[in-house]
């Protein structure tokens, strides 16, 4: 009988992925089904959580405490520094620049590039913190135990455009992310203002007072008798009517000022204020009481009167225009009629046979001497302002004694007894050019309308006669004095200086306050929001949600409790 061969047992390796065989299910003493241990194996309980080494937790670098503290302190110091710099800048009237224009170009690039770079770093830090805040919003929603999958794990704010994102966040009642987004938008929108935070402006800078030499004193000079000053004054008045020359140095409106040195050697851009002496001459011009211009024979006759002083002039009909100036005569008032010709009132007349229009203006000049404070343009020497301080107290032959004897010369008629031919010619020329200066201004408009409007004629005569009297006083009533006397002058120079701009500073201040407080609180809450009650309290406060979850709260169905490392009674939730 043949032997039956013994079957060989072939063993196959157990699949690595096959689950172990389990013993039948049994009930635990708590009524919870449990599964037995694998067949032939003893049960080894897993190590407890307390015995496991703590796992390293991932934290964004920008949300670490030291980075947050450094950022907030930097912004706090920057805000305080801006406020102090703004106050000091206004107090110092800006900051001076090097006199070399080449160096100023470098400063221009520096004052725009440095603020832009500094703001760029701060904005970049905040936008980075905002980005990680948006990344952690889903996990923070899990902590509130209120959201579903779409409101937590599937929520993604990082891919939405910022200008629409804040609307979505407010609609979802995510207040902290919405505030962070709005601040980011404001930072990005206001960032260009950093380039105009520091500006270079033309600034008036007041220097310390200095003494400058004066060149004269009040008194009748030796040119008075030759009439050179009167002739040149009349010539300038006519030229100014033709070419609008402006005003010569140390003459302003009705004022003639004692000349002093202008320190243009080291300062040519600015103004200077100084106390000195000045003569004021007022024309006191008025219209005639009566005026009549009518044909008389083959010509015209111009008649009129003022204060008992008549005027009777014959005008040739062959001439289109006739004008002139002279002293009044045959006045019924004895006090006026007895005055010498150089100090009598004067009368201007203007007539046009073409338009059958004429006008008469009477003037009674007046002269006073004052102590004044003047403002002078250093570049041109023109007077900008004259402020009277009081009457001139020292005796002078302008207001008493010969040759004026306390009377005001009209500059129209002069005492030319025994004068040379040149002096006689200047006497005639001054009258002709003075009247011509008025007619030139009247002709710049509609001559007929101007002649018929007595106010226009009076105003025009007043301006030309006032200029003539001021120039005459400047030429005749100051004596050259090189004794070295000085006047105290305060110079205001026009400089290019650095300033902090007002508008960007005001716009950036409230934003910097919010940007200092919000990042630290919100980002620190996110940093600790892996389950700590502290994080939940902060997030609850910013979220305006329900109070923080108590320790006995039931976790979300998708999450399981884990220790957050803040203590045994503080648990967070991690998704299963």
Coordinates of C-alpha atoms in Angstrom, one line a residue:
X1 CA 0.0 0.0 0.0
X2 CA 1.5 3.2 -1.1
X3 CA 2.2 5.8 1.4
X4 CA 0.2 9.0 1.1
X5 CA 2.6 11.9 0.9
X6 CA 2.6 14.3 3.7
X7 CA 1.2 17.7 2.5
X8 CA 3.6 20.6 2.8
X9 CA 2.3 23.8 4.5
X10 CA 3.2 26.9 2.6
X11 CA 3.1 30.1 4.7
X12 CA 2.4 33.5 3.1
X13 CA 3.6 36.7 4.7
X14 CA 0.8 38.7 6.2
X15 CA 0.0 41.8 4.2
X16 CA 1.3 44.9 5.7
X17 CA -1.9 46.8 5.2
X18 CA -4.3 44.1 6.4
X19 CA -6.0 44.9 9.7
X20 CA -5.2 42.5 12.5
X21 CA -7.8 40.0 13.5
X22 CA -9.9 41.2 16.4
X23 CA -11.7 39.3 19.1
X24 CA -15.4 39.6 19.2
X25 CA -16.9 42.9 20.3
X26 CA -17.5 43.3 23.9
X27 CA -19.3 45.9 26.1
X28 CA -17.3 48.1 28.4
X29 CA -18.4 48.9 31.8
X30 CA -19.5 52.3 30.5
X31 CA -21.8 50.6 27.9
X32 CA -19.5 51.7 25.0
X33 CA -18.7 48.9 22.5
X34 CA -15.0 48.0 22.5
X35 CA -13.1 45.7 20.4
X36 CA -10.8 43.0 21.7
X37 CA -7.1 42.7 21.1
X38 CA -5.7 40.9 18.1
X39 CA -5.7 37.1 18.4
X40 CA -2.6 35.9 20.2
X41 CA -1.5 39.4 21.1
X42 CA -1.6 41.3 24.3
X43 CA -3.0 44.9 24.4
X44 CA -0.4 47.7 24.9
X45 CA -2.1 51.0 25.8
X46 CA -0.8 54.0 23.8
X47 CA 1.2 56.4 25.8
X48 CA -0.8 59.2 27.4
X49 CA -0.7 62.7 26.0
X50 CA 1.1 64.0 29.1
X51 CA 4.0 61.5 28.5
X52 CA 4.5 62.6 24.8
X53 CA 7.0 65.4 24.1
X54 CA 5.3 68.6 23.1
X55 CA 5.1 69.0 19.3
X56 CA 6.6 72.2 17.7
X57 CA 3.8 74.5 16.7
X58 CA 4.0 76.4 13.4
X59 CA 3.8 80.2 13.9
X60 CA 4.2 82.8 11.2
X61 CA 7.3 84.9 11.8
X62 CA 5.4 88.2 11.6
X63 CA 3.0 87.0 14.3
X64 CA 5.7 86.1 16.9
X65 CA 5.6 88.3 20.0
X66 CA 9.0 89.9 19.4
X67 CA 8.2 90.9 15.9
X68 CA 4.8 92.3 16.9
X69 CA 6.4 94.2 19.9
X70 CA 9.1 95.5 17.6
X71 CA 6.6 96.6 15.0
X72 CA 4.3 98.4 17.5
X73 CA 7.2 100.1 19.3
X74 CA 8.7 101.2 16.0
X75 CA 5.4 102.7 14.9
X76 CA 4.9 104.3 18.3
X77 CA 8.3 105.9 18.2
X78 CA 7.8 107.0 14.6
X79 CA 4.4 108.6 15.5
X80 CA 5.9 110.4 18.5
X81 CA 8.9 111.4 16.4
X82 CA 6.6 112.8 13.7
X83 CA 4.7 114.9 16.2
X84 CA 7.8 116.2 17.8
X85 CA 9.4 116.9 14.4
X86 CA 6.3 118.7 13.3
X87 CA 6.2 120.9 16.4
X88 CA 10.0 121.7 16.2
X89 CA 9.8 122.4 12.5
X90 CA 7.0 125.0 13.0
X91 CA 8.9 126.5 15.9
X92 CA 12.2 126.8 14.0
X93 CA 10.4 128.0 10.8
X94 CA 11.7 125.0 8.9
X95 CA 15.2 123.5 8.6
X96 CA 18.0 125.2 6.8
X97 CA 19.6 123.7 3.6
X98 CA 23.2 123.9 2.4
X99 CA 23.8 127.1 0.3
X100 CA 25.3 125.0 -2.5
X101 CA 22.5 124.2 -5.1
X102 CA 24.1 120.9 -6.0
X103 CA 23.7 119.6 -2.4
X104 CA 20.1 120.7 -2.5
X105 CA 19.4 118.3 -5.4
X106 CA 20.7 115.4 -3.3
X107 CA 18.5 116.5 -0.4
X108 CA 15.5 116.6 -2.7
X109 CA 16.0 112.9 -3.5
X110 CA 16.6 112.0 0.1
X111 CA 13.5 113.7 1.5
X112 CA 11.3 111.8 -0.9
X113 CA 13.1 108.4 -0.9
X114 CA 13.6 108.0 2.8
X115 CA 9.9 108.5 3.9
X116 CA 8.7 106.2 1.1
X117 CA 11.1 103.5 2.1
X118 CA 10.2 103.7 5.8
X119 CA 6.5 103.6 5.1
X120 CA 7.0 100.7 2.6
X121 CA 8.6 98.6 5.4
X122 CA 5.8 99.3 7.8
X123 CA 3.0 98.7 5.2
X124 CA 4.7 95.5 4.1
X125 CA 4.8 94.3 7.7
X126 CA 1.2 95.0 8.3
X127 CA 0.0 93.5 5.0
X128 CA 2.0 90.3 5.9
X129 CA 0.3 90.1 9.3
X130 CA -3.0 90.7 7.6
X131 CA -2.4 87.9 5.1
X132 CA -1.7 85.4 7.9
X133 CA -4.8 86.7 9.8
X134 CA -6.9 85.8 6.7
X135 CA -5.3 82.4 6.6
X136 CA -6.2 81.7 10.2
X137 CA -9.8 82.9 10.1
X138 CA -11.2 79.4 9.2
X139 CA -9.4 77.9 12.3
X140 CA -10.6 80.7 14.5
X141 CA -14.2 80.0 13.2
X142 CA -13.8 76.4 14.3
X143 CA -12.9 77.7 17.8
X144 CA -16.3 79.5 18.0
X145 CA -18.2 76.2 17.6
X146 CA -20.7 77.9 15.4
X147 CA -19.8 77.5 11.8
X148 CA -20.4 74.8 9.2
X149 CA -17.9 73.4 6.8
X150 CA -18.4 76.3 4.3
X151 CA -18.0 78.9 7.0
X152 CA -14.8 77.3 8.5
X153 CA -12.6 74.9 6.6
X154 CA -13.6 76.0 3.1
X155 CA -13.5 79.8 4.0
X156 CA -10.7 81.5 2.1
X157 CA -10.2 85.3 2.3
X158 CA -6.7 85.3 0.7
X159 CA -7.9 85.0 -2.9
X160 CA -10.4 87.8 -2.9
X161 CA -9.7 91.4 -4.0
X162 CA -9.1 93.7 -1.1
X163 CA -11.5 96.4 -2.3
X164 CA -14.4 93.9 -2.2
X165 CA -13.2 91.7 0.6
X166 CA -14.2 94.0 3.5
X167 CA -17.8 94.0 2.3
X168 CA -17.9 90.2 2.4
X169 CA -16.3 90.1 5.8
X170 CA -18.8 92.5 7.3
X171 CA -21.6 90.5 5.7
X172 CA -20.1 87.4 7.5
X173 CA -19.8 89.4 10.7
X174 CA -16.1 88.9 10.8
X175 CA -15.3 92.2 12.3
X176 CA -11.6 91.8 13.1
X177 CA -10.7 90.7 9.5
X178 CA -12.8 93.5 8.1
X179 CA -11.0 96.1 10.2
X180 CA -7.7 94.7 9.2
X181 CA -8.7 94.8 5.5
X182 CA -9.9 98.4 5.7
X183 CA -6.6 99.4 7.4
X184 CA -4.7 97.7 4.7
X185 CA -6.7 99.6 2.0
X186 CA -6.1 102.9 3.8
X187 CA -2.4 102.1 4.2
X188 CA -2.0 101.3 0.5
X189 CA -4.1 104.3 -0.5
X190 CA -2.3 106.8 1.7
X191 CA 1.2 105.4 1.1
X192 CA 1.9 107.7 -1.8
X193 CA 1.5 110.7 0.6
X194 CA 4.8 109.6 2.2
X195 CA 6.7 111.2 -0.8
X196 CA 5.2 114.6 0.1
X197 CA 5.7 114.3 3.9
X198 CA 8.9 116.4 3.7
X199 CA 8.8 119.4 1.4
X200 CA 11.2 122.2 0.4
X201 CA 9.5 125.6 0.6
X202 CA 10.5 129.2 0.0
X203 CA 10.4 130.5 3.5
X204 CA 10.9 133.8 5.1
X205 CA 13.7 133.5 7.6
X206 CA 14.3 136.3 10.1
X207 CA 18.0 137.0 10.8
X208 CA 19.4 138.7 13.8
X209 CA 19.3 142.6 13.6
X210 CA 22.3 144.3 12.2
X211 CA 23.5 147.9 11.9
X212 CA 23.6 149.5 8.4
X213 CA 25.0 152.9 7.6
X214 CA 22.6 155.7 6.5
X215 CA 23.5 158.2 3.8
X216 CA 21.7 161.3 4.7
X217 CA 19.7 163.5 7.1
X218 CA 16.6 165.8 6.7
X219 CA 17.5 169.2 5.2
X220 CA 17.4 171.4 2.1
X221 CA 20.3 170.5 -0.1
X222 CA 22.3 172.5 -2.6
X223 CA 20.3 171.2 -5.7
X224 CA 17.2 173.0 -4.5
X225 CA 18.1 176.4 -6.1
X226 CA 19.1 174.9 -9.5
X227 CA 15.7 173.0 -9.8
X228 CA 17.5 169.9 -10.9
X229 CA 15.4 167.7 -8.5
X230 CA 12.1 169.2 -9.7
X231 CA 13.0 168.8 -13.4
X232 CA 14.1 165.2 -12.9
X233 CA 10.9 164.4 -10.9
X234 CA 8.7 165.8 -13.6
X235 CA 10.6 163.8 -16.3
X236 CA 10.2 160.6 -14.3
X237 CA 6.5 161.2 -13.8
X238 CA 6.0 161.6 -17.5
X239 CA 8.2 158.6 -18.4
X240 CA 6.3 156.5 -15.8
X241 CA 3.0 157.5 -17.5
X242 CA 4.3 156.3 -20.8
X243 CA 6.3 153.2 -19.9
X244 CA 5.0 152.2 -16.4
X245 CA 8.5 152.3 -14.8
X246 CA 7.5 151.6 -11.3
X247 CA 9.0 153.4 -8.3
X248 CA 12.6 154.4 -7.7
X249 CA 14.4 153.3 -4.5
X250 CA 13.2 154.8 -1.3
X251 CA 10.0 156.4 -2.7
X252 CA 6.6 154.8 -1.9
X253 CA 3.3 156.5 -2.7
X254 CA 3.4 159.8 -0.9
X255 CA 6.6 159.0 1.1
X256 CA 10.2 159.9 0.5
X257 CA 12.6 158.0 2.8
X258 CA 16.1 158.8 4.0
X259 CA 18.4 156.4 2.1
X260 CA 20.5 153.7 3.9
X261 CA 22.8 150.9 2.7
X262 CA 21.3 147.6 1.6
X263 CA 23.4 144.6 2.6
X264 CA 23.1 143.0 -0.9
X265 CA 26.7 141.7 -0.7
X266 CA 25.7 138.6 1.2
X267 CA 21.8 138.8 1.0
X268 CA 20.0 139.7 -2.2
X269 CA 16.7 137.8 -1.7
X270 CA 14.4 139.1 1.0
X271 CA 13.3 142.2 2.8
X272 CA 14.7 144.5 5.4
X273 CA 12.9 146.6 8.1
X274 CA 14.6 149.6 9.6
X275 CA 13.7 152.7 11.6
X276 CA 14.6 155.9 9.8
X277 CA 13.2 159.3 8.8
X278 CA 10.7 160.1 6.0
X279 CA 8.9 163.0 4.4
X280 CA 5.3 162.7 3.5
X281 CA 3.9 165.0 0.8
X282 CA 0.1 165.1 0.2
X283 CA -1.3 166.7 -3.0
X284 CA -4.8 167.4 -1.5
X285 CA -6.5 167.7 -4.9
X286 CA -10.2 168.6 -5.4
X287 CA -12.4 169.4 -8.4
X288 CA -13.5 172.9 -9.2
X289 CA -16.6 174.4 -7.8
X290 CA -17.7 175.5 -11.2
X291 CA -16.5 174.7 -14.7
X292 CA -17.6 176.1 -18.1
X293 CA -16.1 175.3 -21.5
X294 CA -17.8 177.1 -24.4
X295 CA -17.1 178.8 -27.7
X296 CA -15.9 182.4 -27.6
X297 CA -15.4 184.0 -31.0
X298 CA -13.1 181.9 -33.1
X299 CA -11.9 179.8 -30.1
X300 CA -13.0 178.4 -26.8
X301 CA -13.0 179.8 -23.3
X302 CA -12.5 177.7 -20.1
X303 CA -13.7 179.3 -16.9
X304 CA -14.2 178.1 -13.4
X305 CA -13.5 178.8 -9.8
X306 CA -12.5 177.2 -6.4
X307 CA -12.5 178.8 -2.9
X308 CA -12.7 182.3 -4.4
X309 CA -9.9 181.6 -6.9
X310 CA -11.1 182.1 -10.5
X311 CA -9.7 180.6 -13.7
X312 CA -10.1 182.2 -17.1
X313 CA -8.3 180.6 -20.0
X314 CA -8.6 181.0 -23.8
X315 CA -8.2 177.9 -25.9
X316 CA -7.3 178.0 -29.6
X317 CA -9.8 176.1 -31.7
X318 CA -7.0 175.0 -34.0
X319 CA -5.5 172.7 -31.3
X320 CA -7.1 169.4 -30.5
X321 CA -5.8 169.2 -26.9
X322 CA -4.7 171.9 -24.5
X323 CA -3.4 171.3 -20.9
X324 CA -1.2 172.8 -18.3
X325 CA -0.6 173.7 -14.7
X326 CA 0.0 176.9 -12.9
X327 CA -0.5 178.6 -9.5
X328 CA -3.8 180.3 -8.7
X329 CA -4.1 184.0 -9.0
X330 CA -6.6 186.9 -8.2
X331 CA -8.1 185.0 -5.3
X332 CA -10.7 186.8 -3.2
X333 CA -9.1 185.3 -0.1
X334 CA -6.4 187.6 1.0
X335 CA -4.5 185.0 2.9
X336 CA -4.1 183.0 -0.3
X337 CA -3.6 185.9 -2.6
X338 CA -0.7 187.3 -0.5
X339 CA 1.3 184.1 -0.6
X340 CA 4.4 183.9 -2.8
X341 CA 4.0 182.0 -6.0
X342 CA 6.2 179.0 -5.0
X343 CA 3.8 178.2 -2.1
X344 CA 0.4 179.0 -3.6
X345 CA -2.2 176.4 -4.5
X346 CA -2.0 175.1 -8.1
X347 CA -4.6 174.4 -10.8
X348 CA -4.4 171.8 -13.5
X349 CA -6.5 172.3 -16.7
X350 CA -7.3 169.9 -19.5
X351 CA -9.4 170.8 -22.6
X352 CA -10.4 169.0 -25.9
X353 CA -11.9 171.0 -28.7
X354 CA -12.8 167.8 -30.5
X355 CA -15.0 166.6 -27.8
X356 CA -15.9 170.0 -26.4
X357 CA -15.0 168.8 -22.9
X358 CA -12.7 170.3 -20.2
X359 CA -11.8 169.8 -16.6
X360 CA -10.2 171.8 -13.7
X361 CA -8.5 170.4 -10.6
X362 CA -7.1 172.4 -7.7
X363 CA -4.4 171.1 -5.4
X364 CA -3.0 172.4 -2.1
X365 CA 0.3 170.4 -1.3
X366 CA 1.2 169.5 2.3
X367 CA 4.5 168.3 3.8
X368 CA 5.2 166.6 7.1
X369 CA 8.3 164.8 8.5
X370 CA 8.0 161.6 10.5
X371 CA 10.0 158.8 12.2
X372 CA 9.0 155.7 10.4
X373 CA 9.6 152.0 10.1
X374 CA 10.1 151.0 6.5
X375 CA 10.2 147.7 4.7
X376 CA 12.6 147.5 1.7
X377 CA 13.0 145.0 -1.0
X378 CA 16.7 144.0 -0.9
X379 CA 16.9 143.0 -4.5
X380 CA 15.4 146.2 -6.1
X381 CA 15.5 148.8 -3.3
X382 CA 11.8 149.5 -3.7
X383 CA 9.8 150.4 -0.6
X384 CA 7.2 147.8 0.3
X385 CA 5.6 149.6 3.2
X386 CA 6.1 152.8 5.4
X387 CA 4.7 152.8 8.9
X388 CA 4.7 156.1 10.8
X389 CA 6.0 156.0 14.3
X390 CA 5.7 159.6 15.3
X391 CA 6.6 163.2 14.3
X392 CA 10.2 164.1 13.5
X393 CA 11.4 166.0 16.7
X394 CA 14.7 167.5 15.5
X395 CA 14.8 171.0 14.1
X396 CA 15.3 171.3 10.3
X397 CA 15.3 174.0 7.7
X398 CA 12.7 172.0 5.7
X399 CA 10.0 173.0 8.2
X400 CA 11.5 176.2 9.7
X401 CA 13.9 178.9 8.6
X402 CA 15.1 179.9 5.1
X403 CA 14.7 179.1 2.3
X404 CA 11.3 177.5 2.8
X405 CA 10.5 179.4 6.0
X406 CA 8.1 176.7 7.2
X407 CA 6.1 176.7 4.0
X408 CA 5.4 173.9 1.5
X409 CA 6.7 174.5 -2.0
X410 CA 4.3 173.5 -4.8
X411 CA 7.0 172.6 -7.3
X412 CA 5.2 174.5 -10.1
X413 CA 6.5 178.0 -9.7
X414 CA 9.9 178.8 -8.3
X415 CA 11.8 181.9 -7.3
X416 CA 14.0 182.3 -10.3
X417 CA 15.2 185.8 -9.6
X418 CA 18.7 186.1 -11.0
X419 CA 18.7 182.4 -12.1
X420 CA 20.7 181.1 -15.0
X421 CA 19.2 180.1 -18.3
X422 CA 19.4 176.4 -17.4
X423 CA 17.4 177.0 -14.2
X424 CA 14.8 179.0 -16.1
X425 CA 14.5 176.2 -18.7
X426 CA 14.1 173.6 -15.9
X427 CA 11.3 175.8 -14.4
X428 CA 9.4 175.7 -17.6
X429 CA 10.0 172.0 -18.4
X430 CA 8.9 170.8 -15.0
X431 CA 5.5 172.4 -15.5
X432 CA 5.1 171.1 -19.0
X433 CA 6.1 167.5 -18.2
X434 CA 4.0 167.4 -15.0
X435 CA 0.8 168.3 -16.9
X436 CA 1.8 166.0 -19.8
X437 CA 2.1 163.1 -17.3
X438 CA -1.6 163.5 -16.4
X439 CA -2.8 163.8 -20.0
X440 CA -0.9 160.6 -21.0
X441 CA -2.8 158.6 -18.4
X442 CA -6.2 160.2 -19.4
X443 CA -5.5 159.3 -23.1
X444 CA -4.9 155.6 -22.2
X445 CA -8.7 155.3 -21.8
X446 CA -11.6 157.0 -23.5
X447 CA -10.5 160.7 -23.4
X448 CA -14.0 162.1 -23.8
X449 CA -15.4 160.0 -21.0
X450 CA -12.4 160.7 -18.7
X451 CA -12.6 164.4 -19.2
X452 CA -16.3 164.4 -18.5
X453 CA -15.9 162.3 -15.3
X454 CA -14.5 164.8 -12.8
X455 CA -13.6 162.0 -10.3
X456 CA -11.4 160.3 -12.8
X457 CA -9.5 163.5 -13.6
X458 CA -9.1 164.3 -9.9
X459 CA -7.7 160.8 -9.1
X460 CA -5.3 160.9 -12.0
X461 CA -4.0 164.3 -11.1
X462 CA -3.6 163.2 -7.5
X463 CA -1.5 160.2 -8.3
X464 CA 0.8 162.0 -10.8
X465 CA 1.2 165.1 -8.5
X466 CA 1.8 162.9 -5.5
X467 CA 4.6 161.1 -7.3
X468 CA 6.1 164.4 -8.5
X469 CA 6.1 165.8 -4.9
X470 CA 7.6 162.6 -3.4
X471 CA 10.4 162.5 -6.0
X472 CA 11.0 166.2 -5.5
X473 CA 11.3 165.7 -1.7
X474 CA 13.6 162.8 -2.2
X475 CA 15.9 165.0 -4.4
X476 CA 15.7 168.3 -2.5
X477 CA 15.0 167.7 1.2
X478 CA 17.7 165.2 2.2
X479 CA 21.3 166.3 2.8
X480 CA 24.1 163.7 2.1
X481 CA 25.7 162.6 5.4
X482 CA 28.6 160.2 5.4
X483 CA 29.4 160.5 9.1
X484 CA 28.9 156.7 9.7
X485 CA 25.6 156.9 11.6
X486 CA 23.8 153.5 11.5
X487 CA 20.2 152.4 11.7
X488 CA 19.2 149.1 13.2
X489 CA 17.8 146.8 10.5
X490 CA 16.1 143.4 10.7
X491 CA 16.5 141.3 7.6
X492 CA 14.0 138.7 6.5
X493 CA 15.6 136.4 3.9
X494 CA 13.8 134.2 1.5
X495 CA 15.4 130.7 2.0
X496 CA 14.7 127.2 0.8
X497 CA 14.0 125.2 4.0
X498 CA 12.7 121.8 4.9
X499 CA 9.2 121.5 6.2
X500 CA 6.9 118.7 7.3
X501 CA 3.8 118.8 5.1
X502 CA 0.6 119.5 7.1
X503 CA -2.0 117.5 5.1
X504 CA -0.2 114.1 4.9
X505 CA 0.8 114.5 8.5
X506 CA -2.8 115.0 9.7
X507 CA -4.1 112.2 7.4
X508 CA -1.4 109.7 8.6
X509 CA -1.8 110.5 12.4
X510 CA -5.2 108.8 13.1
X511 CA -4.2 105.9 10.8
X512 CA -1.0 105.4 12.7
X513 CA -2.8 105.3 16.0
X514 CA -5.1 102.6 14.7
X515 CA -2.2 100.8 13.1
X516 CA -0.3 100.8 16.4
X517 CA -3.0 99.3 18.5
X518 CA -4.9 96.9 16.3
X519 CA -2.1 94.7 15.0
X520 CA -0.7 93.9 18.4
X521 CA -4.1 92.9 19.9
X522 CA -5.4 91.0 16.9
X523 CA -2.3 89.3 15.8
X524 CA -1.4 88.3 19.4
X525 CA -4.8 86.8 19.7
X526 CA -4.3 84.8 16.5
X527 CA -0.9 83.7 17.7
X528 CA -2.5 82.2 20.8
X529 CA -5.7 81.1 19.1
X530 CA -4.8 77.4 19.0
X531 CA -7.3 76.8 21.8
X532 CA -6.4 79.1 24.8
X533 CA -9.3 80.9 26.6
X534 CA -7.2 84.1 26.3
X535 CA -7.4 83.9 22.5
X536 CA -11.0 83.0 22.5
X537 CA -11.8 86.0 24.8
X538 CA -9.9 88.4 22.5
X539 CA -11.4 87.0 19.4
X540 CA -14.8 87.0 20.9
X541 CA -14.4 90.7 21.8
X542 CA -13.2 91.7 18.3
X543 CA -15.8 89.4 16.7
X544 CA -18.7 90.7 18.8
X545 CA -19.7 87.1 19.1
X546 CA -21.0 85.1 22.1
X547 CA -19.0 84.9 25.3
X548 CA -16.0 82.5 25.2
X549 CA -16.7 78.8 25.3
X550 CA -16.7 77.2 28.8
X551 CA -14.6 74.2 29.5
X552 CA -17.7 71.9 29.4
X553 CA -18.8 73.1 25.9
X554 CA -19.4 70.4 23.4
X555 CA -16.8 70.5 20.5
X556 CA -17.7 70.8 16.9
X557 CA -18.7 67.6 15.2
X558 CA -15.8 67.8 12.9
X559 CA -13.2 68.5 15.6
X560 CA -11.7 66.7 18.6
X561 CA -10.3 68.2 21.7
X562 CA -6.6 68.7 22.0
X563 CA -4.4 70.3 24.5
X564 CA -3.2 73.8 23.4
X565 CA -0.3 73.9 25.9
X566 CA -1.9 76.6 28.1
X567 CA -2.9 74.3 30.9
X568 CA -4.9 71.2 31.5
X569 CA -8.2 73.0 31.7
X570 CA -7.7 74.9 28.4
X571 CA -8.5 72.8 25.3
X572 CA -8.8 73.7 21.7
X573 CA -10.0 71.8 18.8
X574 CA -8.3 70.1 15.9
X575 CA -10.1 68.8 12.8
X576 CA -10.5 65.0 12.6

